[in-house]
XYZ file of N, CA, C and O in Angstrom:
616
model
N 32.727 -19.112 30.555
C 31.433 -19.119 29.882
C 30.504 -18.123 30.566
O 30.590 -17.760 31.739
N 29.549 -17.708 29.609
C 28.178 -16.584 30.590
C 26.714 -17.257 30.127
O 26.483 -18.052 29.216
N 26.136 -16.857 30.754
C 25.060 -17.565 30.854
C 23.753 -15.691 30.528
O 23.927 -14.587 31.045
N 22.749 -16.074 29.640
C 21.754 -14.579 29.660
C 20.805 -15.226 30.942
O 20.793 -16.395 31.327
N 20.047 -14.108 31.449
C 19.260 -14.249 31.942
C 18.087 -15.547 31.332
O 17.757 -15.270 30.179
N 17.534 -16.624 31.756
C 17.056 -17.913 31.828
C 15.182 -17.506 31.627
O 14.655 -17.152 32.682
N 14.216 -17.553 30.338
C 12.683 -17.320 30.486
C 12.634 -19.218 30.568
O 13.377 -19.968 29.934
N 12.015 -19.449 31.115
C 11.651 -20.792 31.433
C 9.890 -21.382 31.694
O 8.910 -20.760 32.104
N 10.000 -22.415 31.379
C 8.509 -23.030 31.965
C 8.574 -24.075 33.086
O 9.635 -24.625 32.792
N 8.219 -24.570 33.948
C 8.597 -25.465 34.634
C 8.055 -25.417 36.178
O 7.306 -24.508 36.537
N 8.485 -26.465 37.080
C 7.549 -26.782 38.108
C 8.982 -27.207 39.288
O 9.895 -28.026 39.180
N 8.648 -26.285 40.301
C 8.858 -25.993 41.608
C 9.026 -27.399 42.402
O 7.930 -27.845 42.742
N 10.159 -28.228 42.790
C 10.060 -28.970 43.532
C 11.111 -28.398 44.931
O 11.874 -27.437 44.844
N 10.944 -29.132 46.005
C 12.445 -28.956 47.181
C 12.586 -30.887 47.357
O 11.899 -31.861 47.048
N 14.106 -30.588 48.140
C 14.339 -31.715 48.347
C 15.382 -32.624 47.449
O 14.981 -33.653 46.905
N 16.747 -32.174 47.330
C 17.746 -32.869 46.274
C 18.200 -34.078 47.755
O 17.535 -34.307 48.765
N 19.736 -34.720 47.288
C 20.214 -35.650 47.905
C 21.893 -35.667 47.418
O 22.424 -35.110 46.458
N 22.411 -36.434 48.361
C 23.803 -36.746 48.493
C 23.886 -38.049 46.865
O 24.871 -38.451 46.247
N 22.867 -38.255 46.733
C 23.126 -39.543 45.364
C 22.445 -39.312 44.469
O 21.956 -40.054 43.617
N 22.335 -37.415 44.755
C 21.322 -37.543 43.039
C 19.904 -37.981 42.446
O 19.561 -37.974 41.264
N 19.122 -38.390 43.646
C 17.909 -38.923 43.538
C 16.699 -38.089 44.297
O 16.576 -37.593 45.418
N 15.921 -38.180 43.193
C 14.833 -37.069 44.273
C 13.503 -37.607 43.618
O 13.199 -37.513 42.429
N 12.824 -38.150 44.559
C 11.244 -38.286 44.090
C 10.516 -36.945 43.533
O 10.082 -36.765 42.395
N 10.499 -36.147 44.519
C 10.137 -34.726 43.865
C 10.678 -33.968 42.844
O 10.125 -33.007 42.309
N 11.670 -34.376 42.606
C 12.224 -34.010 41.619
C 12.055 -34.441 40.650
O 11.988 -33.745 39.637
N 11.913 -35.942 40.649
C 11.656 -36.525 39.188
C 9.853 -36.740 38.610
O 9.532 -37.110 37.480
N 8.695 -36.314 39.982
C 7.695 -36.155 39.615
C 7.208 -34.869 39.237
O 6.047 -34.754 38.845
N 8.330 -33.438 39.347
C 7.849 -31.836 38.368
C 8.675 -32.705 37.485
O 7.778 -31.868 37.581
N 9.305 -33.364 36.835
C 9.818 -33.665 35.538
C 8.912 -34.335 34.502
O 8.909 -33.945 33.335
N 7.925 -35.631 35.049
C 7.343 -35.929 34.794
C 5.763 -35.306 34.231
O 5.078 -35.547 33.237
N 5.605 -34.397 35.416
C 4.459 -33.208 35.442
C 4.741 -32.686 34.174
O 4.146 -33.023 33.150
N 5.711 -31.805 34.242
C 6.492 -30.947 33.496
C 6.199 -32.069 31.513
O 5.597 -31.604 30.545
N 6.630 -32.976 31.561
C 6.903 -33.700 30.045
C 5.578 -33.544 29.996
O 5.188 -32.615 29.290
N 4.367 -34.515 30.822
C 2.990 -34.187 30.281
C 2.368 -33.376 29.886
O 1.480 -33.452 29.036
N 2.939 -32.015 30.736
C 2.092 -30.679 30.223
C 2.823 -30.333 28.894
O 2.087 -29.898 28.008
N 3.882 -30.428 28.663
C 4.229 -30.199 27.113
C 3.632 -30.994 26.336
O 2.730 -30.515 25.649
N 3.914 -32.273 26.225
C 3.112 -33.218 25.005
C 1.417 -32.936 25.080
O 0.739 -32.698 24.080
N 0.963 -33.001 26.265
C -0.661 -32.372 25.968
C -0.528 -30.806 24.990
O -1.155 -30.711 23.935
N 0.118 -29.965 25.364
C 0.244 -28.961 24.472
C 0.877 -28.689 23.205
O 0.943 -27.643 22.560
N 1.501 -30.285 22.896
C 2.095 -30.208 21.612
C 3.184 -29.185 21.538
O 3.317 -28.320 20.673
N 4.008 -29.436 22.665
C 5.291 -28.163 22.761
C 6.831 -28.932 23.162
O 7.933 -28.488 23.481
N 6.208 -30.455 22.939
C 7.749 -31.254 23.468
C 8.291 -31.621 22.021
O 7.579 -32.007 21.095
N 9.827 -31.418 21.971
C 10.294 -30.975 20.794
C 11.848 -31.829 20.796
O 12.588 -31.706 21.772
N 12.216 -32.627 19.703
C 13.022 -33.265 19.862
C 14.768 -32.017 20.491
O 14.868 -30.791 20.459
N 15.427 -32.702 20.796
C 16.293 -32.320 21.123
C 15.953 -30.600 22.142
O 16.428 -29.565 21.676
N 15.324 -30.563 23.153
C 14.613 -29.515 23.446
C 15.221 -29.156 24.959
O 14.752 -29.740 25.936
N 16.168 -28.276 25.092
C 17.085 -28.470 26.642
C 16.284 -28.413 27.532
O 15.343 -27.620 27.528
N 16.573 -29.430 28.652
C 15.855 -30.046 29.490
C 17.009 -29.168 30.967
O 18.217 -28.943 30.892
N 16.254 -28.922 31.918
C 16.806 -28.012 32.569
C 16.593 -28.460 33.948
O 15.736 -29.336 34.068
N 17.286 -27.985 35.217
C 17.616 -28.054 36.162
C 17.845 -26.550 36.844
O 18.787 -25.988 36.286
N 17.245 -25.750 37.893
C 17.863 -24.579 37.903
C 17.929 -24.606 40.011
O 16.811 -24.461 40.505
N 18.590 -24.699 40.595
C 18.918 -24.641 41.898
C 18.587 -23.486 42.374
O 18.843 -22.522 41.653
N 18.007 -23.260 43.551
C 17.987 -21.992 43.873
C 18.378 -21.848 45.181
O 18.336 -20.679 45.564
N 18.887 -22.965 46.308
C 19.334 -22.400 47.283
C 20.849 -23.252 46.630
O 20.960 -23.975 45.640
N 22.288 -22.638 48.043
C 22.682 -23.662 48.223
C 23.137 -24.538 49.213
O 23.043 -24.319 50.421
N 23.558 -25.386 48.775
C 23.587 -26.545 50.124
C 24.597 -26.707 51.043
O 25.027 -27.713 51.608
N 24.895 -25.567 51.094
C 26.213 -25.115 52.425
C 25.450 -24.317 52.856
O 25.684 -24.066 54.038
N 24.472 -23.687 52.366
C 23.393 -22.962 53.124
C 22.082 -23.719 54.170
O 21.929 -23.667 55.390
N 21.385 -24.308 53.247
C 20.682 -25.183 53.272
C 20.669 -26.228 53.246
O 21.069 -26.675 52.171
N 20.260 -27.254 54.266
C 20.572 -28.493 53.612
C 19.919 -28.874 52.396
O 19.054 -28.162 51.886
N 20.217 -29.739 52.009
C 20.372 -30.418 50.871
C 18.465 -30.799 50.773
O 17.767 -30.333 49.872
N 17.912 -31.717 51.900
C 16.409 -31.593 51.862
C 15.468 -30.706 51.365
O 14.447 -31.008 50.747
N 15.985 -29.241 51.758
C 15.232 -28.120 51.875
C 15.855 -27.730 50.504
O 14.984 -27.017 50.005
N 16.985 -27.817 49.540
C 16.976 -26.731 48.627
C 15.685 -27.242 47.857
O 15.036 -28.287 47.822
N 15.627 -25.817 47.174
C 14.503 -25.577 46.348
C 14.933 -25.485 44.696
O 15.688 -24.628 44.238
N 14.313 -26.504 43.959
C 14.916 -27.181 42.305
C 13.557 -26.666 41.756
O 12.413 -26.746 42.204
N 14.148 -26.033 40.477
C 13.402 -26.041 39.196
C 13.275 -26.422 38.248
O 13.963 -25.877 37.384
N 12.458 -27.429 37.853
C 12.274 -28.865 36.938
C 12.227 -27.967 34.910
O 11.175 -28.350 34.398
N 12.683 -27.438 34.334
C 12.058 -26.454 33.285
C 13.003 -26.437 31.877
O 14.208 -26.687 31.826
N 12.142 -26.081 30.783
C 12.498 -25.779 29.891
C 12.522 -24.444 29.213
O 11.800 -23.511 29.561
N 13.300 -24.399 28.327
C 12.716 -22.776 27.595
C 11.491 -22.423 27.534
O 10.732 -23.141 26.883
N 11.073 -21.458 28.065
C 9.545 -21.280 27.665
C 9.122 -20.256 26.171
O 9.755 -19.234 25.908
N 7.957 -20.763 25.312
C 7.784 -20.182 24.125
C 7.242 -19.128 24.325
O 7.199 -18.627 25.449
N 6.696 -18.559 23.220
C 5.695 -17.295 23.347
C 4.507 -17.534 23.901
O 4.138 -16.710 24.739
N 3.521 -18.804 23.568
C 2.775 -19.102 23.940
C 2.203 -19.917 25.029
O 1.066 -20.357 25.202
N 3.609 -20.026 25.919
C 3.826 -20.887 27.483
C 3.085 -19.797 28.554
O 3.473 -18.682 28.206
N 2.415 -19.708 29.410
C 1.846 -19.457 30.292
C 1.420 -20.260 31.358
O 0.887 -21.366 31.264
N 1.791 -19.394 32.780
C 1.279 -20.146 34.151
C 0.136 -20.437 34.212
O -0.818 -19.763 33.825
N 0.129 -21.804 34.863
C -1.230 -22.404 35.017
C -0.789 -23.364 35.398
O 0.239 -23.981 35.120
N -2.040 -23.611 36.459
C -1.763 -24.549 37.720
C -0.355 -25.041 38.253
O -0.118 -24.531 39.349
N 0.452 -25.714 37.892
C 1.718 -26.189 39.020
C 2.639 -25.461 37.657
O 3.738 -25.011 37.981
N 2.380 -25.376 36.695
C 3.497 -24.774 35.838
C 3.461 -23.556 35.733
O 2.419 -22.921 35.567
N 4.976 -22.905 35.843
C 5.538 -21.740 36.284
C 5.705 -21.032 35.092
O 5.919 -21.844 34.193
N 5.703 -19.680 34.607
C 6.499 -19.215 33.596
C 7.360 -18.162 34.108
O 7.068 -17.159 34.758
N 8.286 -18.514 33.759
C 9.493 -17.024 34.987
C 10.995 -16.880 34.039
O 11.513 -17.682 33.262
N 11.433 -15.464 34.489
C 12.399 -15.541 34.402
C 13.825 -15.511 35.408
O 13.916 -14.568 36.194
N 14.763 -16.391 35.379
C 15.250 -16.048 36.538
C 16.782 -15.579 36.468
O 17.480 -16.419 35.901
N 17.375 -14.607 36.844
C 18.668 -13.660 36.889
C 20.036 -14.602 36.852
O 20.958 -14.613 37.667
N 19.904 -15.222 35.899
C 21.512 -16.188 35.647
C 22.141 -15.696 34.998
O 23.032 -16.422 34.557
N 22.150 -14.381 34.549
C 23.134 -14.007 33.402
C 24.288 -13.800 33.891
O 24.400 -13.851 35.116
N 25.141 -13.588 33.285
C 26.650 -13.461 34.105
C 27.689 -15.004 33.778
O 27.420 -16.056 33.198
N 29.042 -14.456 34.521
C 30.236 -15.228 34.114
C 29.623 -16.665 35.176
O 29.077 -16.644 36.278
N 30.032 -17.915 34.201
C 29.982 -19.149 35.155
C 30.745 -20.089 34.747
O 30.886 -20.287 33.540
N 31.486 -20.969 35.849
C 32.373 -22.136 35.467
C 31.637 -23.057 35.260
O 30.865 -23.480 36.120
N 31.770 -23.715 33.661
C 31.348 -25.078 33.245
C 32.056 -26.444 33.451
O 33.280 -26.559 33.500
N 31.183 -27.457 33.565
C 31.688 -28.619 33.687
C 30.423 -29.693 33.235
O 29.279 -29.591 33.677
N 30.868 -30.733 32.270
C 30.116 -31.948 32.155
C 30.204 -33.218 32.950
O 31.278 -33.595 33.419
N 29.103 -33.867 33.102
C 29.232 -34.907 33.531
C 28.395 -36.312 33.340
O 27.410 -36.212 34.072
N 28.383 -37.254 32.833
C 28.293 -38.307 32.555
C 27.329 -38.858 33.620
O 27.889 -39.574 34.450
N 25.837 -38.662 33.805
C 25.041 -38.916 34.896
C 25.192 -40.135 35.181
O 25.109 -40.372 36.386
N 25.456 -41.331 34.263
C 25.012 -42.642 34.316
C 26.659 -43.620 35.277
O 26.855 -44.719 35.797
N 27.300 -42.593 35.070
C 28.867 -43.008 35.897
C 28.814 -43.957 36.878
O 28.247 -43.182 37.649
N 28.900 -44.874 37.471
C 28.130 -45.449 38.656
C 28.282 -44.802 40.476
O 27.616 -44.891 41.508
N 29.852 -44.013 39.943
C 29.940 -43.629 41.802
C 29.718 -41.361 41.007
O 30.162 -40.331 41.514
N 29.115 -41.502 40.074
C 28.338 -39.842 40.122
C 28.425 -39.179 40.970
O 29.223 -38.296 40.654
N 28.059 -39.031 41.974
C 27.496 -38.670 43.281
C 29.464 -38.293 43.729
O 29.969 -37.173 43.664
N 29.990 -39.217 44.030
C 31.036 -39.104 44.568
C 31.966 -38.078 43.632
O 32.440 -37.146 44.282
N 32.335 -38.098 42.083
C 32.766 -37.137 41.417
C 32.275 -35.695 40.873
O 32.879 -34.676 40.540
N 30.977 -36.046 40.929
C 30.404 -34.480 41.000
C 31.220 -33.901 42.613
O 32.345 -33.407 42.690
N 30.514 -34.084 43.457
C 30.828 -33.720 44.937
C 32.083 -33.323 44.882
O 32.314 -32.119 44.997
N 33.355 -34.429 44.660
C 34.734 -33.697 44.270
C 34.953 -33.143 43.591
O 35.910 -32.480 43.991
N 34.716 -32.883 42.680
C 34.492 -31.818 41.387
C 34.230 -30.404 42.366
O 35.221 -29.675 42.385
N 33.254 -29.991 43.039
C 32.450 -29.064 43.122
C 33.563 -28.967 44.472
O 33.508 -27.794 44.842
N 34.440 -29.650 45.253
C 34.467 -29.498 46.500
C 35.984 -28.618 45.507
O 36.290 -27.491 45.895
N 36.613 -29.106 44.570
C 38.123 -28.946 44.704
C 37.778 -27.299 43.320
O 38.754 -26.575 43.123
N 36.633 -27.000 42.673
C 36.024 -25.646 42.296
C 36.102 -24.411 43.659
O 36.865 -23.482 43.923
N 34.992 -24.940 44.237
C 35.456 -24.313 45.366
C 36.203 -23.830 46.493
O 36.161 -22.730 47.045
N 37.131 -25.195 46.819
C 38.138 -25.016 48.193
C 39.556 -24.429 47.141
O 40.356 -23.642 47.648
N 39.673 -24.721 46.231
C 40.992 -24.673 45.057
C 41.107 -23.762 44.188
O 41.671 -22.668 44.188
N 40.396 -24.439 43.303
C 40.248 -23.219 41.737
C 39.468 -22.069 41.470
O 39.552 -21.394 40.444
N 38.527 -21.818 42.647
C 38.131 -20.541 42.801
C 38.976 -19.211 43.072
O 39.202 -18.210 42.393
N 39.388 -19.676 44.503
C 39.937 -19.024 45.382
C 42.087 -18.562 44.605
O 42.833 -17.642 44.940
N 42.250 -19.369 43.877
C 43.548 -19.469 42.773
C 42.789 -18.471 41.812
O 43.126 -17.295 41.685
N 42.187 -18.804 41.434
C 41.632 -17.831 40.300
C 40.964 -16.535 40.316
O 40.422 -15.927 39.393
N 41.107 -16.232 41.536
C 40.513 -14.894 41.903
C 38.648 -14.599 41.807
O 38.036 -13.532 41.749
N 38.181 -15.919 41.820
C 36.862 -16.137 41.435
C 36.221 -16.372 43.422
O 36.782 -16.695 44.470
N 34.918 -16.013 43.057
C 34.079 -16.390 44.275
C 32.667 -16.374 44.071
O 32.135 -15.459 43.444
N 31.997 -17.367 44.580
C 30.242 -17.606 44.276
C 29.896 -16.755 43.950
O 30.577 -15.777 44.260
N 28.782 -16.528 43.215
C 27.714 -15.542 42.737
C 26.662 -15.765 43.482
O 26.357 -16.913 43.803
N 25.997 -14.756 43.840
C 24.385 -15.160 44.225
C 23.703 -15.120 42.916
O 23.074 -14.079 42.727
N 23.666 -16.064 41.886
C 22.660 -16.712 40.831
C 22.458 -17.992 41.023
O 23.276 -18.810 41.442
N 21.079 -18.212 40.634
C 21.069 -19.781 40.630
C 22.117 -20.679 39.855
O 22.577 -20.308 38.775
N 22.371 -21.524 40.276
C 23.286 -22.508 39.768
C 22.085 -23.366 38.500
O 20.866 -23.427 38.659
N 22.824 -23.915 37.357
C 21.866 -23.976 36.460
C 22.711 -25.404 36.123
O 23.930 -25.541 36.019
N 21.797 -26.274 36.009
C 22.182 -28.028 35.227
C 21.412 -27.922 33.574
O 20.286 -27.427 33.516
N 21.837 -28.228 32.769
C 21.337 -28.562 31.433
C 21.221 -30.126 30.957
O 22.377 -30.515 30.795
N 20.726 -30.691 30.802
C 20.622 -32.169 30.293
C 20.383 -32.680 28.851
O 19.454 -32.397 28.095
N 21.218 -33.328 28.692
C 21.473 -33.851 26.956
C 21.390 -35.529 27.060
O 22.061 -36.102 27.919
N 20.686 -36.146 26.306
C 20.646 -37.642 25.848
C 21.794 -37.652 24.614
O 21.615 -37.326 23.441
N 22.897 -38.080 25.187
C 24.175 -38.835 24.554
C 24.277 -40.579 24.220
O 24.976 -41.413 24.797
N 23.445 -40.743 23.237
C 23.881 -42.372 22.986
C 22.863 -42.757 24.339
O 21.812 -42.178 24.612
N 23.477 -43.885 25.088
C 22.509 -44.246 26.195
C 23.132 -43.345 27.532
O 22.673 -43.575 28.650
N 24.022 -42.484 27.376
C 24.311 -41.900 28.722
C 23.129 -40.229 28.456
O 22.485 -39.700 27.551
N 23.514 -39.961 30.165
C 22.345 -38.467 29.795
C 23.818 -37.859 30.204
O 24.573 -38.316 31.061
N 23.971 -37.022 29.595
C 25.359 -35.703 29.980
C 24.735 -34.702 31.096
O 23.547 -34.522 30.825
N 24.987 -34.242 31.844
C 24.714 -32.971 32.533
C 25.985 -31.590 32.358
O 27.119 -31.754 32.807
N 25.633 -30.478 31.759
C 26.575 -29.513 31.622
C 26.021 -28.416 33.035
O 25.018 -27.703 33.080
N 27.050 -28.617 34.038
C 27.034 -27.653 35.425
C 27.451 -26.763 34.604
O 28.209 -26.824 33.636
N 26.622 -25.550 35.304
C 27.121 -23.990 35.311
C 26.834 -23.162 36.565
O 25.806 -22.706 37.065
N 28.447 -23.138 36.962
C 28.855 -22.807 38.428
C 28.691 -20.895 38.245
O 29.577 -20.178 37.780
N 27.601 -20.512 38.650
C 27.829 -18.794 39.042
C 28.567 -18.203 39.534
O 28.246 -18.133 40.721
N 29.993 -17.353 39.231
C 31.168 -16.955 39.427
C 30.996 -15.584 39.535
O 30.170 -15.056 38.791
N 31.847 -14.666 40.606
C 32.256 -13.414 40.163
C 33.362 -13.342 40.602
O 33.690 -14.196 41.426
N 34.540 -12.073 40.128
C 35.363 -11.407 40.957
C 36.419 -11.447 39.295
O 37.533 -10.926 39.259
């Protein structure tokens, strides 16, 4: 799969976790929904986004830095905690879904991402990209889906 370069709206948090839970994270989400519905710009079925920007073999996991965001319109502009940017994801990336609501999540993402990297990269003649790593989020029935898109080159 490729991914174009990403125009987005959205709000700057740091601080992910080993289980998927982030206060800061889920209060630019929150930020983020209000400033759309005050602007009359939240839109059914409207991809709800995730965009990583360090990673966490780099950084720990505390310190990476998450971008809470959606597509941004014509008429989206920065102001105060909301961002309008574009950021350099275009390019080849390995996809994968996942079923957020799973109960041990945390543990199959992690293997997922450990046996991409230590395995099917390195077999496939593939190796990290410096692009942000990008999450997409979908409401499936009562589960939320997450579609990973792993930044690849070679």
């Amino acid at each position: 799969a490729s991914l174009p370069d990403l125009r987005v709206a959205g709000i700057a948090a740091s601080g992910l976790s080993e289980t998927f839970t982030s206060k800061t994270v889920d209060q630019a989400f929150k930020k983020l929904f209000s400033w759309l519905t005050r602007n009359q710009w939240m839109q059914e079925n409207m991809p709800v986004m995730g965009i990583t920007l360090d990673t966490p073999e780099v950084v720990s996991l505390a310190g990476c830095r998450y971008f809470a965001c959606v597509p941004a319109n014509a008429q989206m502009r920065t102001e105060a905690e909301i961002v309008v940017r574009t950021f350099p994801t275009s390019g080849k990336c390995i996809t994968f879904t996942l079923d957020r609501t799973l109960h041990d999540f945390p543990k199959v993402f992690f293997g997922l991402t450990d046996y991409l990297y230590g395995c099917y990269m390195p077999m496939a003649g593939l190796y990290p990209d410096n692009r942000p790593y990008v999450e997409v989020y979908s409401q499936v029935g009562t589960a939320v889906q997450i579609r990973f898109f792993v930044p690849v080159a070679g």
